[in-house]
Amino acid sequence: MSNPVYYADVVLPLNLVQPFTYLLGASPVAVGQRIIVPFGKQKFYTGIVLRCHQTQPQRYEAKEVVFIYDEPPLISEIQINFWSWIATYYATPLGMVIKGALPSSFLLESQSVVALKPSAETAEDCSPLEQKIILALGEGPLSMKALGKAVERVNPMSGVQKLIQKGILELYQQVDEKYRPKFENHISLAASYLKDLDALHPVFEGLSKAPKQKSILLTYFDLYTPDQPLVSQKLLLQKAGAKSAALNALVDKEIFETHQIQVNRILFSEDVEKQALQALNTAQQNALSAIQQAFEKQNTVLFEGVTASGKTEVYSHLIEQVLQSGKQVLYLVPEISLTTQLVERLRTYFDSSLKVYHSRYSLSERTEIWEQVQQSDPSAQLILGARSAVLLPFRDLGLIVVDEEHEASYKQNDPAPRYQARDAAVVLGQQTQAKILLGSATPSLESFFNAQQGKYGWVQLKERFTGVSLPKIQTIDLKEAHRNGAMQGAFSNELIKAIKTTLEAQKQVILFQNRRGYAPQMTCGSCGYTPQCSQCDVSLTYHKYDHQLRCHYCSFQMQAPHQCFACGMSTWDTKGLGTQQLQAQIQNLFPEVEVARLDWDSTRKKGAFEELFNRFDRQEIQILVGTQMVVKGLNFANVHLVGILNADQLMHYPDFRSHERCFQMLCQVAGRAGRAEEPGQVLLQTYQPEHPLILQVQQYDYSSFILDELHQRKTFEYPPYIRLIQIRLLHQQLDVVQQAAQWYANVLNSYQIATILGPTTPGVARVRNRYIQEILIKFKGVSERNQIKALLPKIQQSFDSIAPFRNTRVQVDVDP
């Protein structure tokens, strides 16, 4: 009887619709294992096993697996099921979900490597480029990228091919590990001395003329314990006040031994003193009890609590209960910037269990956290992270907290998968039987609607922790202020007076303007010319501090010109207001005051936000100018005044969610004021003080706003009453993308399943040299959704078969 032959269905981290079957041989593998497989003519990729079976593929000959990783499997069936749901719901290939979920160190990919053949003889008729290549490879094999850098050519392939034909070079594929564990030197006594410490007496006598070595030995005994004889070399030298030369001498004398120990890269810089959880006040305790009762009936609960009501303390009590049961907890926040303050607070409660996960960490740091979560390491029982943390490999999840659940930052826009982390967290909780708590002072309409319909539990906390009332919001009519000459730059006299009064009272100020840079555009005062991005249909934003013009869509940048490109004059003027200009204006008005800026430009470096946050918290900064980064849950007890420079640009953004996001953002930024014993003050500058939305913000009238907005959404058929799928088509030629979009819309309309809007041209019609057309699909029920998602791959297959459309990129965005 012949031995069985096994095959594996493997998903590759590529934009492929289906998995591929590979030949394993006589030994099966487990679901979730990584294997290296060939794909295409020369490339090798890391794939994930979805299924192991004995059925040979009929349409093609199965290639053999190159290498098998992981015992036990790296990916659990829990993760595969969850990632499969994301792929299905968000109409994304599973390979792209895996690529987004796994750190790239787990997805090894081959690269082309060039080397000199050992027996090759150098040809005499080599060109200068070929001679450079041979010289560069004399040091050893190089990747194509490294070779191009060595010979100063972007693509040296032409020279490489000629040398291969001459038999001088060989080209092969090599797979390199991207992750390197971190090791640190540790010191211990030599084994003979550990067994008999009395044998050290003559050693001490022999070190009488080597005081540094003797100091190291004495310090070692201060740090070591019989159970743990290994001591960090760095700590030992630091405590002894000695150099490594003295330690090396002790190693040479065989008194000490050196050991390399693998250590975690992510360690908090300072120790904290562990504290018990803060006692909850009556309102918080009632909310906690209501949440626990709601969890008995439903997995998901919406927790609506006004700003500064102490929602984080309620979260902490729930987290403690789950951690004590031995289960894992995921705490999601919408922005990386929020993690700094939360880490400081949560470390005092759960320091030994807490890990932080977000994109600012290096690849190796993220890899280590990923492995700790996957192994249910006790040091990674509580994970605090941004949206990508929902993709971590939890084994025993007990609770998911989604803080500021209304935030648009939870939606991934680019690249695929374009998932909504809040919604994905709800599904993950359902699949793992974990409880999900959605927290916000201004819940999203979708979550409010689900709670109203009884799909979610609903708990409210309507008073602030300190008992102080919400800050009073006062509007300033910018039309009147300009008419009366009561403006100084972007500031009304009334706002300037309030800032001065606040500073005199030793309080701090936050100024909110949701636009970074110095000015949205530069314009020539002589001819009206405005510099545009060469790759996008937008004007370049002026950044004054480095005198650059930048595109906020594709990151193109250039030095700001001294003379106009059109007329040659030097009469540049700036239009609009960004945070840099706001900072400069307020610094001129209050030159003796420390002013700082919180936006993406000022915090892009690792650790920059933490430094700025700590300085503001220590009151070294009196005025903080910021974009929406200042809105999201930050807690500063000494902030008394919040100034909103222009609310109108938030209201009139061309999006059906603009009023919802404007209301949420204004209420959230207002909530930064008066979070301690004294009520704060909010001044809101606007050209429309009588606008219904502004009046609702002034009264914190969330109920009236929700009712009005839901009525509008129902009338015009928008979520939460219907669902949306957006199709975006991109191509470098405008006429091609217009024809492609019209073809796509016509095919969708022919099925008559849903309402099709478009194709239309978006506000920014070209990004990164690609013209854009958009199609919006509106539908109501689950059956329509399933039909549409089943149709999209078929339509795409037909679309790809049309020759003029083959280079057109199609993006599917579910729940945009």
PDB file of N, CA and C in Angstrom, residues 71-129:
ATOM      1  N   GLU A  71       6.266  25.167  14.797  1.00  0.00           N
ATOM      2  CA  GLU A  71       5.713  23.995  15.486  1.00  0.00           C
ATOM      3  C   GLU A  71       5.619  24.360  16.959  1.00  0.00           C
ATOM      4  N   PRO A  72       4.491  24.643  17.527  1.00  0.00           N
ATOM      5  CA  PRO A  72       3.152  24.582  16.929  1.00  0.00           C
ATOM      6  C   PRO A  72       2.896  25.737  15.960  1.00  0.00           C
ATOM      7  N   PRO A  73       1.714  25.742  15.302  1.00  0.00           N
ATOM      8  CA  PRO A  73       1.411  26.784  14.307  1.00  0.00           C
ATOM      9  C   PRO A  73       1.466  28.192  14.894  1.00  0.00           C
ATOM     10  N   LEU A  74       1.904  29.154  14.072  1.00  0.00           N
ATOM     11  CA  LEU A  74       1.966  30.553  14.503  1.00  0.00           C
ATOM     12  C   LEU A  74       0.571  31.158  14.615  1.00  0.00           C
ATOM     13  N   ILE A  75      -0.330  30.759  13.705  1.00  0.00           N
ATOM     14  CA  ILE A  75      -1.669  31.364  13.637  1.00  0.00           C
ATOM     15  C   ILE A  75      -2.700  30.353  14.154  1.00  0.00           C
ATOM     16  N   SER A  76      -3.543  30.808  15.081  1.00  0.00           N
ATOM     17  CA  SER A  76      -4.586  29.931  15.607  1.00  0.00           C
ATOM     18  C   SER A  76      -5.814  29.981  14.695  1.00  0.00           C
ATOM     19  N   GLU A  77      -6.695  29.007  14.860  1.00  0.00           N
ATOM     20  CA  GLU A  77      -7.934  28.995  14.078  1.00  0.00           C
ATOM     21  C   GLU A  77      -8.824  30.175  14.451  1.00  0.00           C
ATOM     22  N   ILE A  78      -8.695  30.660  15.694  1.00  0.00           N
ATOM     23  CA  ILE A  78      -9.442  31.867  16.105  1.00  0.00           C
ATOM     24  C   ILE A  78      -9.074  33.025  15.184  1.00  0.00           C
ATOM     25  N   GLN A  79      -7.760  33.204  14.951  1.00  0.00           N
ATOM     26  CA  GLN A  79      -7.296  34.307  14.111  1.00  0.00           C
ATOM     27  C   GLN A  79      -7.711  34.107  12.667  1.00  0.00           C
ATOM     28  N   ILE A  80      -7.581  32.879  12.173  1.00  0.00           N
ATOM     29  CA  ILE A  80      -7.952  32.626  10.778  1.00  0.00           C
ATOM     30  C   ILE A  80      -9.435  32.906  10.566  1.00  0.00           C
ATOM     31  N   ASN A  81     -10.272  32.503  11.506  1.00  0.00           N
ATOM     32  CA  ASN A  81     -11.710  32.778  11.384  1.00  0.00           C
ATOM     33  C   ASN A  81     -11.993  34.272  11.400  1.00  0.00           C
ATOM     34  N   PHE A  82     -11.325  34.989  12.303  1.00  0.00           N
ATOM     35  CA  PHE A  82     -11.534  36.433  12.412  1.00  0.00           C
ATOM     36  C   PHE A  82     -11.041  37.157  11.164  1.00  0.00           C
ATOM     37  N   TRP A  83      -9.836  36.799  10.705  1.00  0.00           N
ATOM     38  CA  TRP A  83      -9.299  37.431   9.503  1.00  0.00           C
ATOM     39  C   TRP A  83     -10.143  37.093   8.275  1.00  0.00           C
ATOM     40  N   SER A  84     -10.683  35.896   8.245  1.00  0.00           N
ATOM     41  CA  SER A  84     -11.558  35.505   7.130  1.00  0.00           C
ATOM     42  C   SER A  84     -12.834  36.355   7.137  1.00  0.00           C
ATOM     43  N   TRP A  85     -13.355  36.642   8.330  1.00  0.00           N
ATOM     44  CA  TRP A  85     -14.533  37.511   8.406  1.00  0.00           C
ATOM     45  C   TRP A  85     -14.196  38.904   7.860  1.00  0.00           C
ATOM     46  N   ILE A  86     -13.038  39.450   8.251  1.00  0.00           N
ATOM     47  CA  ILE A  86     -12.623  40.774   7.750  1.00  0.00           C
ATOM     48  C   ILE A  86     -12.530  40.739   6.229  1.00  0.00           C
ATOM     49  N   ALA A  87     -11.914  39.686   5.691  1.00  0.00           N
ATOM     50  CA  ALA A  87     -11.765  39.567   4.235  1.00  0.00           C
ATOM     51  C   ALA A  87     -13.122  39.515   3.549  1.00  0.00           C
ATOM     52  N   THR A  88     -14.042  38.757   4.116  1.00  0.00           N
ATOM     53  CA  THR A  88     -15.367  38.605   3.503  1.00  0.00           C
ATOM     54  C   THR A  88     -16.174  39.886   3.624  1.00  0.00           C
ATOM     55  N   TYR A  89     -16.243  40.439   4.831  1.00  0.00           N
ATOM     56  CA  TYR A  89     -17.102  41.602   5.061  1.00  0.00           C
ATOM     57  C   TYR A  89     -16.586  42.833   4.319  1.00  0.00           C
ATOM     58  N   TYR A  90     -15.269  43.039   4.342  1.00  0.00           N
ATOM     59  CA  TYR A  90     -14.704  44.239   3.719  1.00  0.00           C
ATOM     60  C   TYR A  90     -14.233  43.992   2.287  1.00  0.00           C
ATOM     61  N   ALA A  91     -14.671  42.877   1.697  1.00  0.00           N
ATOM     62  CA  ALA A  91     -14.421  42.570   0.282  1.00  0.00           C
ATOM     63  C   ALA A  91     -12.952  42.744  -0.084  1.00  0.00           C
ATOM     64  N   THR A  92     -12.094  42.113   0.733  1.00  0.00           N
ATOM     65  CA  THR A  92     -10.646  42.200   0.570  1.00  0.00           C
ATOM     66  C   THR A  92     -10.067  40.796   0.504  1.00  0.00           C
ATOM     67  N   PRO A  93      -9.113  40.529  -0.379  1.00  0.00           N
ATOM     68  CA  PRO A  93      -8.476  39.204  -0.375  1.00  0.00           C
ATOM     69  C   PRO A  93      -7.880  38.876   0.991  1.00  0.00           C
ATOM     70  N   LEU A  94      -8.018  37.630   1.413  1.00  0.00           N
ATOM     71  CA  LEU A  94      -7.506  37.209   2.709  1.00  0.00           C
ATOM     72  C   LEU A  94      -6.005  37.456   2.825  1.00  0.00           C
ATOM     73  N   GLY A  95      -5.291  37.325   1.707  1.00  0.00           N
ATOM     74  CA  GLY A  95      -3.845  37.567   1.729  1.00  0.00           C
ATOM     75  C   GLY A  95      -3.498  38.980   2.151  1.00  0.00           C
ATOM     76  N   MET A  96      -4.320  39.964   1.759  1.00  0.00           N
ATOM     77  CA  MET A  96      -4.072  41.348   2.130  1.00  0.00           C
ATOM     78  C   MET A  96      -4.378  41.584   3.616  1.00  0.00           C
ATOM     79  N   VAL A  97      -5.364  40.854   4.148  1.00  0.00           N
ATOM     80  CA  VAL A  97      -5.653  40.945   5.586  1.00  0.00           C
ATOM     81  C   VAL A  97      -4.477  40.388   6.380  1.00  0.00           C
ATOM     82  N   ILE A  98      -3.956  39.238   5.945  1.00  0.00           N
ATOM     83  CA  ILE A  98      -2.812  38.634   6.632  1.00  0.00           C
ATOM     84  C   ILE A  98      -1.597  39.543   6.548  1.00  0.00           C
ATOM     85  N   LYS A  99      -1.401  40.173   5.394  1.00  0.00           N
ATOM     86  CA  LYS A  99      -0.270  41.099   5.247  1.00  0.00           C
ATOM     87  C   LYS A  99      -0.400  42.280   6.198  1.00  0.00           C
ATOM     88  N   GLY A 100      -1.628  42.766   6.399  1.00  0.00           N
ATOM     89  CA  GLY A 100      -1.837  43.879   7.311  1.00  0.00           C
ATOM     90  C   GLY A 100      -1.775  43.468   8.762  1.00  0.00           C
ATOM     91  N   ALA A 101      -2.113  42.212   9.065  1.00  0.00           N
ATOM     92  CA  ALA A 101      -2.188  41.764  10.456  1.00  0.00           C
ATOM     93  C   ALA A 101      -0.836  41.311  10.993  1.00  0.00           C
ATOM     94  N   LEU A 102      -0.040  40.632  10.189  1.00  0.00           N
ATOM     95  CA  LEU A 102       1.231  40.081  10.665  1.00  0.00           C
ATOM     96  C   LEU A 102       2.366  41.080  10.492  1.00  0.00           C
ATOM     97  N   PRO A 103       3.221  41.261  11.492  1.00  0.00           N
ATOM     98  CA  PRO A 103       4.451  42.030  11.266  1.00  0.00           C
ATOM     99  C   PRO A 103       5.236  41.422  10.105  1.00  0.00           C
ATOM    100  N   SER A 104       5.834  42.264   9.291  1.00  0.00           N
ATOM    101  CA  SER A 104       6.482  41.765   8.071  1.00  0.00           C
ATOM    102  C   SER A 104       7.635  40.813   8.379  1.00  0.00           C
ATOM    103  N   SER A 105       8.137  40.794   9.614  1.00  0.00           N
ATOM    104  CA  SER A 105       9.203  39.856   9.968  1.00  0.00           C
ATOM    105  C   SER A 105       8.725  38.417   9.896  1.00  0.00           C
ATOM    106  N   PHE A 106       7.397  38.190   9.985  1.00  0.00           N
ATOM    107  CA  PHE A 106       6.848  36.842   9.869  1.00  0.00           C
ATOM    108  C   PHE A 106       6.586  36.457   8.419  1.00  0.00           C
ATOM    109  N   LEU A 107       6.577  37.436   7.511  1.00  0.00           N
ATOM    110  CA  LEU A 107       6.237  37.180   6.108  1.00  0.00           C
ATOM    111  C   LEU A 107       7.492  37.325   5.266  1.00  0.00           C
ATOM    112  N   LEU A 108       8.349  36.354   5.368  1.00  0.00           N
ATOM    113  CA  LEU A 108       9.617  36.414   4.643  1.00  0.00           C
ATOM    114  C   LEU A 108       9.377  36.304   3.145  1.00  0.00           C
ATOM    115  N   GLU A 109      10.157  37.070   2.403  1.00  0.00           N
ATOM    116  CA  GLU A 109      10.017  37.111   0.948  1.00  0.00           C
ATOM    117  C   GLU A 109      11.405  37.080   0.344  1.00  0.00           C
ATOM    118  N   SER A 110      11.549  36.341  -0.724  1.00  0.00           N
ATOM    119  CA  SER A 110      12.882  36.239  -1.326  1.00  0.00           C
ATOM    120  C   SER A 110      13.235  37.525  -2.059  1.00  0.00           C
ATOM    121  N   GLN A 111      14.542  37.750  -2.171  1.00  0.00           N
ATOM    122  CA  GLN A 111      15.029  38.859  -2.976  1.00  0.00           C
ATOM    123  C   GLN A 111      16.145  38.367  -3.887  1.00  0.00           C
ATOM    124  N   SER A 112      16.283  39.044  -5.015  1.00  0.00           N
ATOM    125  CA  SER A 112      17.297  38.647  -5.988  1.00  0.00           C
ATOM    126  C   SER A 112      18.683  39.044  -5.481  1.00  0.00           C
ATOM    127  N   VAL A 113      19.600  38.085  -5.480  1.00  0.00           N
ATOM    128  CA  VAL A 113      20.976  38.317  -5.023  1.00  0.00           C
ATOM    129  C   VAL A 113      21.921  37.991  -6.175  1.00  0.00           C
ATOM    130  N   VAL A 114      22.924  38.853  -6.379  1.00  0.00           N
ATOM    131  CA  VAL A 114      23.900  38.682  -7.457  1.00  0.00           C
ATOM    132  C   VAL A 114      25.256  38.331  -6.846  1.00  0.00           C
ATOM    133  N   ALA A 115      25.953  37.380  -7.449  1.00  0.00           N
ATOM    134  CA  ALA A 115      27.267  36.986  -6.945  1.00  0.00           C
ATOM    135  C   ALA A 115      28.179  36.630  -8.111  1.00  0.00           C
ATOM    136  N   LEU A 116      29.495  36.780  -7.899  1.00  0.00           N
ATOM    137  CA  LEU A 116      30.478  36.330  -8.888  1.00  0.00           C
ATOM    138  C   LEU A 116      30.561  34.813  -8.855  1.00  0.00           C
ATOM    139  N   LYS A 117      30.614  34.197 -10.007  1.00  0.00           N
ATOM    140  CA  LYS A 117      30.814  32.748 -10.060  1.00  0.00           C
ATOM    141  C   LYS A 117      32.243  32.427  -9.608  1.00  0.00           C
ATOM    142  N   PRO A 118      32.413  31.412  -8.746  1.00  0.00           N
ATOM    143  CA  PRO A 118      33.760  31.119  -8.206  1.00  0.00           C
ATOM    144  C   PRO A 118      34.799  30.840  -9.287  1.00  0.00           C
ATOM    145  N   SER A 119      34.393  30.155 -10.357  1.00  0.00           N
ATOM    146  CA  SER A 119      35.366  29.749 -11.388  1.00  0.00           C
ATOM    147  C   SER A 119      35.396  30.685 -12.593  1.00  0.00           C
ATOM    148  N   ALA A 120      34.662  31.817 -12.481  1.00  0.00           N
ATOM    149  CA  ALA A 120      34.533  32.689 -13.655  1.00  0.00           C
ATOM    150  C   ALA A 120      35.828  33.458 -13.914  1.00  0.00           C
ATOM    151  N   GLU A 121      36.091  33.681 -15.199  1.00  0.00           N
ATOM    152  CA  GLU A 121      37.227  34.509 -15.591  1.00  0.00           C
ATOM    153  C   GLU A 121      36.693  35.829 -16.126  1.00  0.00           C
ATOM    154  N   THR A 122      37.309  36.943 -15.721  1.00  0.00           N
ATOM    155  CA  THR A 122      36.860  38.267 -16.117  1.00  0.00           C
ATOM    156  C   THR A 122      37.061  38.469 -17.608  1.00  0.00           C
ATOM    157  N   ALA A 123      35.993  38.849 -18.301  1.00  0.00           N
ATOM    158  CA  ALA A 123      36.073  39.094 -19.740  1.00  0.00           C
ATOM    159  C   ALA A 123      36.760  40.429 -19.996  1.00  0.00           C
ATOM    160  N   GLU A 124      37.445  40.508 -21.139  1.00  0.00           N
ATOM    161  CA  GLU A 124      38.191  41.734 -21.452  1.00  0.00           C
ATOM    162  C   GLU A 124      37.303  42.818 -22.051  1.00  0.00           C
ATOM    163  N   ASP A 125      36.164  42.424 -22.618  1.00  0.00           N
ATOM    164  CA  ASP A 125      35.327  43.389 -23.325  1.00  0.00           C
ATOM    165  C   ASP A 125      34.193  43.928 -22.428  1.00  0.00           C
ATOM    166  N   CYS A 126      34.473  44.126 -21.151  1.00  0.00           N
ATOM    167  CA  CYS A 126      33.447  44.620 -20.218  1.00  0.00           C
ATOM    168  C   CYS A 126      33.292  46.130 -20.335  1.00  0.00           C
ATOM    169  N   SER A 127      32.058  46.603 -20.298  1.00  0.00           N
ATOM    170  CA  SER A 127      31.775  48.038 -20.310  1.00  0.00           C
ATOM    171  C   SER A 127      32.116  48.643 -18.946  1.00  0.00           C
ATOM    172  N   PRO A 128      32.183  49.974 -18.844  1.00  0.00           N
ATOM    173  CA  PRO A 128      32.454  50.605 -17.531  1.00  0.00           C
ATOM    174  C   PRO A 128      31.461  50.178 -16.449  1.00  0.00           C
ATOM    175  N   LEU A 129      30.149  50.048 -16.820  1.00  0.00           N
ATOM    176  CA  LEU A 129      29.157  49.616 -15.840  1.00  0.00           C
ATOM    177  C   LEU A 129      29.446  48.188 -15.378  1.00  0.00           C
TER     178      LEU A 129
END
